Short mmCIF file of N, CA and C in Angstrom, two decimals:
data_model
loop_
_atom_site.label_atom_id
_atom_site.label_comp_id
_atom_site.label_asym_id
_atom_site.label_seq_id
_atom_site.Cartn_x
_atom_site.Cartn_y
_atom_site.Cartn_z
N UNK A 1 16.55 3.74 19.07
CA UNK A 1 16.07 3.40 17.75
C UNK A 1 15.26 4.58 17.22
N UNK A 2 15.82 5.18 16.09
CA UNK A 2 15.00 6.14 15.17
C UNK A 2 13.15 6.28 14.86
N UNK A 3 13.35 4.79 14.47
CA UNK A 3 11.93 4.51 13.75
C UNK A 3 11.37 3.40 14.98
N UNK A 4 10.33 3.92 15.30
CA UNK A 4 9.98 2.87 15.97
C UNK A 4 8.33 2.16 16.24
N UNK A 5 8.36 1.84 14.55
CA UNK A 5 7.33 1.21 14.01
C UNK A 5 5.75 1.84 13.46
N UNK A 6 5.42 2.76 14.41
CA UNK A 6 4.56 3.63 14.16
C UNK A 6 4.16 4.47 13.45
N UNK A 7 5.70 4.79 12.76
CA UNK A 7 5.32 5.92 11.46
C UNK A 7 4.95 7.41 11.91
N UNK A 8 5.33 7.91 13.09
CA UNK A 8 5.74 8.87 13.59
C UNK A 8 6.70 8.73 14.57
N UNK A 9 8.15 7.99 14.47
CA UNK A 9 9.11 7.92 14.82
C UNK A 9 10.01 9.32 14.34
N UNK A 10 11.05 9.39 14.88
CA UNK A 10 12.02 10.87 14.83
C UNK A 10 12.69 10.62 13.70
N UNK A 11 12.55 9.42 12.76
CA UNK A 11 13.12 8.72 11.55
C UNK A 11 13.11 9.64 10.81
N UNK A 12 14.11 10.03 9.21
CA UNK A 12 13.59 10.83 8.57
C UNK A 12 13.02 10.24 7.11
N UNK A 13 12.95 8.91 7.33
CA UNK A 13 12.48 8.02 6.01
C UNK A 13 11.53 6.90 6.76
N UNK A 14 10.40 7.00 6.40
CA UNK A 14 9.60 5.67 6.53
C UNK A 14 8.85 4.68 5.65
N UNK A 15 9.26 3.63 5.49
CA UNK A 15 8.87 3.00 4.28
C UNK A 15 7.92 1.76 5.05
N UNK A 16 6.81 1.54 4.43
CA UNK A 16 5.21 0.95 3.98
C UNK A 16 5.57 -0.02 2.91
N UNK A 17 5.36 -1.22 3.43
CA UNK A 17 5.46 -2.23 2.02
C UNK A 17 4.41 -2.80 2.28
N UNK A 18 3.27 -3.19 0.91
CA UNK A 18 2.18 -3.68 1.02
C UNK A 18 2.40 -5.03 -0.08
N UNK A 19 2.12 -6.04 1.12
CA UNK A 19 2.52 -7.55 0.23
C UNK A 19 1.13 -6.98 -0.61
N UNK A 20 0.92 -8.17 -2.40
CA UNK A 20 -0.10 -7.56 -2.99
C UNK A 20 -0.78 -9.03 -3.53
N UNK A 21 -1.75 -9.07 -3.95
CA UNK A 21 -3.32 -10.07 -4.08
C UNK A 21 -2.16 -11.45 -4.13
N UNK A 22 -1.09 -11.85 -4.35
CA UNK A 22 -0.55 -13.18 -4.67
C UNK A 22 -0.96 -13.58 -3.39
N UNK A 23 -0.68 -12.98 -2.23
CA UNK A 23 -0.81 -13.84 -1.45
C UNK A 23 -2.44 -13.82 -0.74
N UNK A 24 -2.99 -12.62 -0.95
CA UNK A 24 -4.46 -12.26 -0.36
C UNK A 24 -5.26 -13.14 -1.57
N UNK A 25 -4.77 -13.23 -2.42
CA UNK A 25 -5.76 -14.12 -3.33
C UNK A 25 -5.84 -15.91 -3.01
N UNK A 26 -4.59 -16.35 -3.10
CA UNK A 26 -4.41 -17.97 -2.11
C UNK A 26 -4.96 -18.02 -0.57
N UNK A 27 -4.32 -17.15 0.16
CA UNK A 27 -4.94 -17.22 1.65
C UNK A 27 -6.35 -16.72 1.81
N UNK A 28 -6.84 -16.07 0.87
CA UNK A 28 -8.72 -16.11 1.02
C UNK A 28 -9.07 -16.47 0.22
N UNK A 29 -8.73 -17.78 -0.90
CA UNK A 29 -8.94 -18.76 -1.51
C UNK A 29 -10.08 -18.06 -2.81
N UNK A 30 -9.50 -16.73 -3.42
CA UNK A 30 -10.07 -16.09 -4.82
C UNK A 30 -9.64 -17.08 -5.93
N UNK A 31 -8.54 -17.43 -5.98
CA UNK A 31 -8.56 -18.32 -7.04
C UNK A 31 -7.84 -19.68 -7.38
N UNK A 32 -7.78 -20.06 -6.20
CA UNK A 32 -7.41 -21.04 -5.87
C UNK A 32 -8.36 -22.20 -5.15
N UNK A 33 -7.80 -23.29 -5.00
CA UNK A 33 -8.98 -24.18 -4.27
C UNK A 33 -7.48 -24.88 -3.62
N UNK A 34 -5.99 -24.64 -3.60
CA UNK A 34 -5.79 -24.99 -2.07
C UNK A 34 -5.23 -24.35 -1.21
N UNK A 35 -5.28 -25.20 -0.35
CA UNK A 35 -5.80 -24.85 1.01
C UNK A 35 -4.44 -24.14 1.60
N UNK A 36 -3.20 -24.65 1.11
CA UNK A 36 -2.21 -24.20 1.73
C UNK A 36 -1.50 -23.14 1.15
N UNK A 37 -1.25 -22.71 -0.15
CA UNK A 37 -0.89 -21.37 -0.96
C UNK A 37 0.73 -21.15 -0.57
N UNK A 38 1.01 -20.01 -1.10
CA UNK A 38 2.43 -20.07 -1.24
C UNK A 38 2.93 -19.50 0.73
N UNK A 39 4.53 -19.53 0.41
CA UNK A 39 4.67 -18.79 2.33
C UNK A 39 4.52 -17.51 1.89
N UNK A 40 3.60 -17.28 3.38
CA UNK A 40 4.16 -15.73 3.98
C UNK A 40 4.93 -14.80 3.81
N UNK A 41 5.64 -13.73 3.32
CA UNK A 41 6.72 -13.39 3.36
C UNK A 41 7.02 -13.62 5.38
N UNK A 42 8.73 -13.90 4.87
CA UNK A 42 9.43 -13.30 6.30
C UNK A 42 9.03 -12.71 6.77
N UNK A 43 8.94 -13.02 8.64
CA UNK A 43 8.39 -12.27 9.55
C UNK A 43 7.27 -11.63 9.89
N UNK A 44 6.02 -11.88 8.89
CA UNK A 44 4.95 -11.44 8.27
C UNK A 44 4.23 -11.74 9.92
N UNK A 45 4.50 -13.05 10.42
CA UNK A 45 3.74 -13.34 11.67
C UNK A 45 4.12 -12.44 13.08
N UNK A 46 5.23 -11.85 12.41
CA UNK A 46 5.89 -11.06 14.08
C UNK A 46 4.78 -9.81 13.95
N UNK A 47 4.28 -9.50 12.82
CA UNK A 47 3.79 -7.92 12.73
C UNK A 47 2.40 -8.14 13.55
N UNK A 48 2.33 -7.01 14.44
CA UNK A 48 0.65 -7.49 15.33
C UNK A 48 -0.48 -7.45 14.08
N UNK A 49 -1.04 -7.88 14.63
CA UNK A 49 -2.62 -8.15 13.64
C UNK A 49 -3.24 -7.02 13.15
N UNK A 50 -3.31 -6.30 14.01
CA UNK A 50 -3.74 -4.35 13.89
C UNK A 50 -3.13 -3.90 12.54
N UNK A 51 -1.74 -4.50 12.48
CA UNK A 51 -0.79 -3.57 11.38
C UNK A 51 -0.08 -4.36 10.10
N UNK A 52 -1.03 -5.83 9.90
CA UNK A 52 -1.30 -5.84 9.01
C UNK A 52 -2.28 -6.28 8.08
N UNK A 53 -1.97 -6.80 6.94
CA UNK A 53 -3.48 -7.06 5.89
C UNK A 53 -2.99 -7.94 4.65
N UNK A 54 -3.71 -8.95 3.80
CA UNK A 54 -3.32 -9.76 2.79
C UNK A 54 -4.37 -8.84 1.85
N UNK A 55 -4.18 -8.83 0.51
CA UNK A 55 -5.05 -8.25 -0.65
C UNK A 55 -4.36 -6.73 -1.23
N UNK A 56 -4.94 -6.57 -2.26
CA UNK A 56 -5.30 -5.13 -3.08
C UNK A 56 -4.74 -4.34 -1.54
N UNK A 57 -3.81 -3.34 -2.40
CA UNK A 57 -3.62 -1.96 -1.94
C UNK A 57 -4.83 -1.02 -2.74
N UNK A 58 -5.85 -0.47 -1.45
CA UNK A 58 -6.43 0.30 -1.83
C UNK A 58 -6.75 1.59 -1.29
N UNK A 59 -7.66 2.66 -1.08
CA UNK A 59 -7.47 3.42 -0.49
C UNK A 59 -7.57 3.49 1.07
N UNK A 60 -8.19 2.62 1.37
CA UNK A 60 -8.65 1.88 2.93
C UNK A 60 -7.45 1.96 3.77
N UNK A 61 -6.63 0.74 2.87
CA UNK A 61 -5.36 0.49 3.37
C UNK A 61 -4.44 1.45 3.57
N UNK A 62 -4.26 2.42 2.42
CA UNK A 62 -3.49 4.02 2.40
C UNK A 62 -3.99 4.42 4.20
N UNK A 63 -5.08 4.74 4.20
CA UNK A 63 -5.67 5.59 4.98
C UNK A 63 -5.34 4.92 6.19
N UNK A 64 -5.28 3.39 6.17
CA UNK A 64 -5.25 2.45 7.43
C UNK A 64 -3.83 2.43 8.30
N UNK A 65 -2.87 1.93 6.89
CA UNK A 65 -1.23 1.57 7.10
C UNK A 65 -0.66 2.46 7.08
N UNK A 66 -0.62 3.75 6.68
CA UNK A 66 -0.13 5.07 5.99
C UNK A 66 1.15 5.26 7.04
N UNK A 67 1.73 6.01 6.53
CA UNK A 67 2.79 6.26 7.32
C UNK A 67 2.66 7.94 7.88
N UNK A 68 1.36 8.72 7.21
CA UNK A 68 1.26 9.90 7.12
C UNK A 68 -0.31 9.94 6.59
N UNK A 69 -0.33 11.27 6.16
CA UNK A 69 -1.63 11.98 5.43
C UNK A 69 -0.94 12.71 4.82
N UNK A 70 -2.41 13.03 3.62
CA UNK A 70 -2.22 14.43 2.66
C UNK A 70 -2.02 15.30 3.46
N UNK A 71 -1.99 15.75 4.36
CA UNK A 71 -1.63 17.04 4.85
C UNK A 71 -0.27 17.14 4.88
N UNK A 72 0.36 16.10 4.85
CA UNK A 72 2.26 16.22 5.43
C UNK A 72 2.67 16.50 3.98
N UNK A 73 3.15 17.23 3.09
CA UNK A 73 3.57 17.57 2.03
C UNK A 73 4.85 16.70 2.24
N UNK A 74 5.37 16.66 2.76
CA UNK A 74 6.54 15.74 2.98
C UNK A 74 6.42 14.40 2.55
N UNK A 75 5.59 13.95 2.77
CA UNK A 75 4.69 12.64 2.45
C UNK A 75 4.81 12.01 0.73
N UNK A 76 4.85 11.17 0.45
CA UNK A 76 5.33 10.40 -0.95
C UNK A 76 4.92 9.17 -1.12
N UNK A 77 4.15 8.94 -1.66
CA UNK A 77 3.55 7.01 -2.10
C UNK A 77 4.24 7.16 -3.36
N UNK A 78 4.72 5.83 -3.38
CA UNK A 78 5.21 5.01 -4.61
C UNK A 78 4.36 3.92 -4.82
N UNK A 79 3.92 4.27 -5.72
CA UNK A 79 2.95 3.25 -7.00
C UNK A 79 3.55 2.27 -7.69
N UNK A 80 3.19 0.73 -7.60
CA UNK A 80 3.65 -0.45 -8.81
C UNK A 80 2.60 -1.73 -8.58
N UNK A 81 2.92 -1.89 -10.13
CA UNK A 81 2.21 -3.22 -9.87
C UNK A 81 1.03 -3.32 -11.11
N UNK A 82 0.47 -4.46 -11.14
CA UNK A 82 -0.14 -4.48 -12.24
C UNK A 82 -1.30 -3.01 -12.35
N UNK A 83 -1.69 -2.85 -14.15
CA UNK A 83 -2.37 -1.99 -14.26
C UNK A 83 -3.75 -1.78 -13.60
N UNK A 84 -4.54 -2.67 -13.25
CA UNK A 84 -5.53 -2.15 -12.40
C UNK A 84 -4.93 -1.64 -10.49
N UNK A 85 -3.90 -1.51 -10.59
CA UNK A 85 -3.34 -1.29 -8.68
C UNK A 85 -3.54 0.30 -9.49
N UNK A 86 -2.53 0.61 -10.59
CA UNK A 86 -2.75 1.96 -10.85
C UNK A 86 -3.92 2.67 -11.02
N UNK A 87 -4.75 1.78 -11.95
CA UNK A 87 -5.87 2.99 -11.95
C UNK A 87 -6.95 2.98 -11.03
N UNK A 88 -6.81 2.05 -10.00
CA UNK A 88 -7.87 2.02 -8.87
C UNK A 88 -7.43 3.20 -8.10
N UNK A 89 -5.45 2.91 -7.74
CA UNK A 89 -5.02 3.72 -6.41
C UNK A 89 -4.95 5.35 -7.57
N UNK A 90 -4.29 5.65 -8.40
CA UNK A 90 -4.33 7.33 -8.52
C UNK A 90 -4.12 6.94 -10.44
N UNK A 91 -4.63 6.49 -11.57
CA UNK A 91 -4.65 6.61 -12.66
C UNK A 91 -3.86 5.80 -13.27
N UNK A 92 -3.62 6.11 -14.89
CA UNK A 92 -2.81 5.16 -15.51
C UNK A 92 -1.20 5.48 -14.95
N UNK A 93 -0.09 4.55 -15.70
CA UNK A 93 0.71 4.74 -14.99
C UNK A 93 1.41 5.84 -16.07
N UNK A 94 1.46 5.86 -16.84
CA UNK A 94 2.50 6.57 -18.12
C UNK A 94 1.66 8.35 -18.20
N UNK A 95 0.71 8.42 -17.67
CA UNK A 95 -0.12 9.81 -17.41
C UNK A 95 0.31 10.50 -15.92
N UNK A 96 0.64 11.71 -16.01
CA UNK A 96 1.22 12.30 -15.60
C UNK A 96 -0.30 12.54 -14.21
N UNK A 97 0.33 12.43 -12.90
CA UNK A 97 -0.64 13.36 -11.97
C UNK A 97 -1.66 12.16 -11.18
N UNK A 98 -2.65 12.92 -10.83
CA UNK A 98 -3.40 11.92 -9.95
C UNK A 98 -4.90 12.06 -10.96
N UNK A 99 -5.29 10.86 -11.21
CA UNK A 99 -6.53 10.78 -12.26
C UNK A 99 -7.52 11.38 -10.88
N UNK A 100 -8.73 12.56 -11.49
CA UNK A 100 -9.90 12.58 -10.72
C UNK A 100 -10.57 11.07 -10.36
N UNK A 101 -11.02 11.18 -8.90
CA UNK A 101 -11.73 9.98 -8.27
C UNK A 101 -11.29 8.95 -8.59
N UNK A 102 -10.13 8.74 -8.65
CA UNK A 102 -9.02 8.04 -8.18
C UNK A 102 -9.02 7.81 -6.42
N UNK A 103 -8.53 6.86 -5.75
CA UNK A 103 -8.91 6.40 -4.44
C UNK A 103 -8.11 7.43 -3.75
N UNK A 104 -6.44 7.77 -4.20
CA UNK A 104 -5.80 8.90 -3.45
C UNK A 104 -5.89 9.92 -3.82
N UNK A 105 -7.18 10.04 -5.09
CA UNK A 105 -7.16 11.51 -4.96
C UNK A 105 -8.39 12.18 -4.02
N UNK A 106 -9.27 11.06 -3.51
CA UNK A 106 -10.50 10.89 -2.77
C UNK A 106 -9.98 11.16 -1.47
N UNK A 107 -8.70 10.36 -1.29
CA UNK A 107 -8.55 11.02 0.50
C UNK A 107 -7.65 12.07 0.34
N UNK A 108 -7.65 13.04 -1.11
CA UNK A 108 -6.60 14.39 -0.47
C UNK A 108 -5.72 14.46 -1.02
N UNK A 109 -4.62 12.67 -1.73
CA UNK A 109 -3.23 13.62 -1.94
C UNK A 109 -2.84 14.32 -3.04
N UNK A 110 -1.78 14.88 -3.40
CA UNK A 110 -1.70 15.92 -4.88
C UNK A 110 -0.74 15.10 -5.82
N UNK A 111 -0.80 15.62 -6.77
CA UNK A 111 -0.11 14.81 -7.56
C UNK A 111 1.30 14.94 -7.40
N UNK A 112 2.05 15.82 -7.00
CA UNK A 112 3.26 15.92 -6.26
C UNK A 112 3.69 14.91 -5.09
N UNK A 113 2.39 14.19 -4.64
CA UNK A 113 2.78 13.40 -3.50
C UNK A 113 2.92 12.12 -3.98
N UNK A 114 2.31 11.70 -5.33
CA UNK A 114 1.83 9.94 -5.68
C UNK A 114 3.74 9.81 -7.07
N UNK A 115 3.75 8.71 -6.48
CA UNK A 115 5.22 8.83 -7.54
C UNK A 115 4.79 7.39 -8.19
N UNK A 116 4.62 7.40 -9.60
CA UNK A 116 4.58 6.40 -10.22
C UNK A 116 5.53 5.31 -10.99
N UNK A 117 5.84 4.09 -10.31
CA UNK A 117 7.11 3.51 -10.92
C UNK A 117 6.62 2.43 -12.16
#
C-alpha cells in the first residue's frame, strides 16, 4: 500500500478531509439542545482518536492533521466553506493570496501553497 495513513507514505497525492462545525456544533451541543445530532460521517469511528477532531478547521488543526508543512513547497491546502472558514484560515475568498495574520499565514504558508475554491 502506497499511502499508509500517516501522510508521509511513498504516495504521490495525500488528501486531508476536515468534517466542518455541522457536526462539531451538534456533538458539543453549540447550538443545539439535542442530545443525539445528525450521523457521523462513514467510518469516522475506525479513525484512532489521535487523528481525529469535530469543529472549525483552524490553524491548530492545519498544524495538527496536516499532511505536511510550509516548508514542503510541494504542499497545497484547498480552502471551502462558509465565509468566516476563509477569513479565519488565509483571507477572503475572491482576493487573491494569503491575507496578513491570517492563521496559515501565521504558521508559514505562501500564497502559492493555499488554493481557494
Amino acid at each position: 500500500e502506497k499511502y499508509n495513513g500517516s501522510g508521509n507514505g511513498n504516495g504521490r497525492f495525500c488528501v486531508r478531509y476536515c468534517v466542518g462545525s455541522r457536526w462539531g456544533n451538534v456533538h458539543f451541543h453549540a447550538k443545539t439542545k439535542k442530545a443525539k445530532g445528525p450521523p457521523l460521517p462513514k467510518g469516522y469511528e475506525i479513525i484512532p482518536e489521535d487523528r481525529r477532531a469535530l469543529g472549525w478547521v483552524d490553524g491548530q488543526k492545519v498544524k495538527t492533521y496536516g499532511a505536511s508543512t510550509p516548508d514542503d513547497d510541494g504542499h497545497r491546502i484547498l480552502v471551502c466553506g462558509l465565509p468566516g472558514v476563509y477569513l479565519n484560515l488565509c483571507g477572503p475568498r475572491l482576493e487573491d493570496g494569503i491575507e496578513k495574520e491570517s492563521q496559515l499565514h501565521k504558521l508559514g504558508f505562501k500564497d502559492h501553497q493555499v488554493i481557494k475554491l
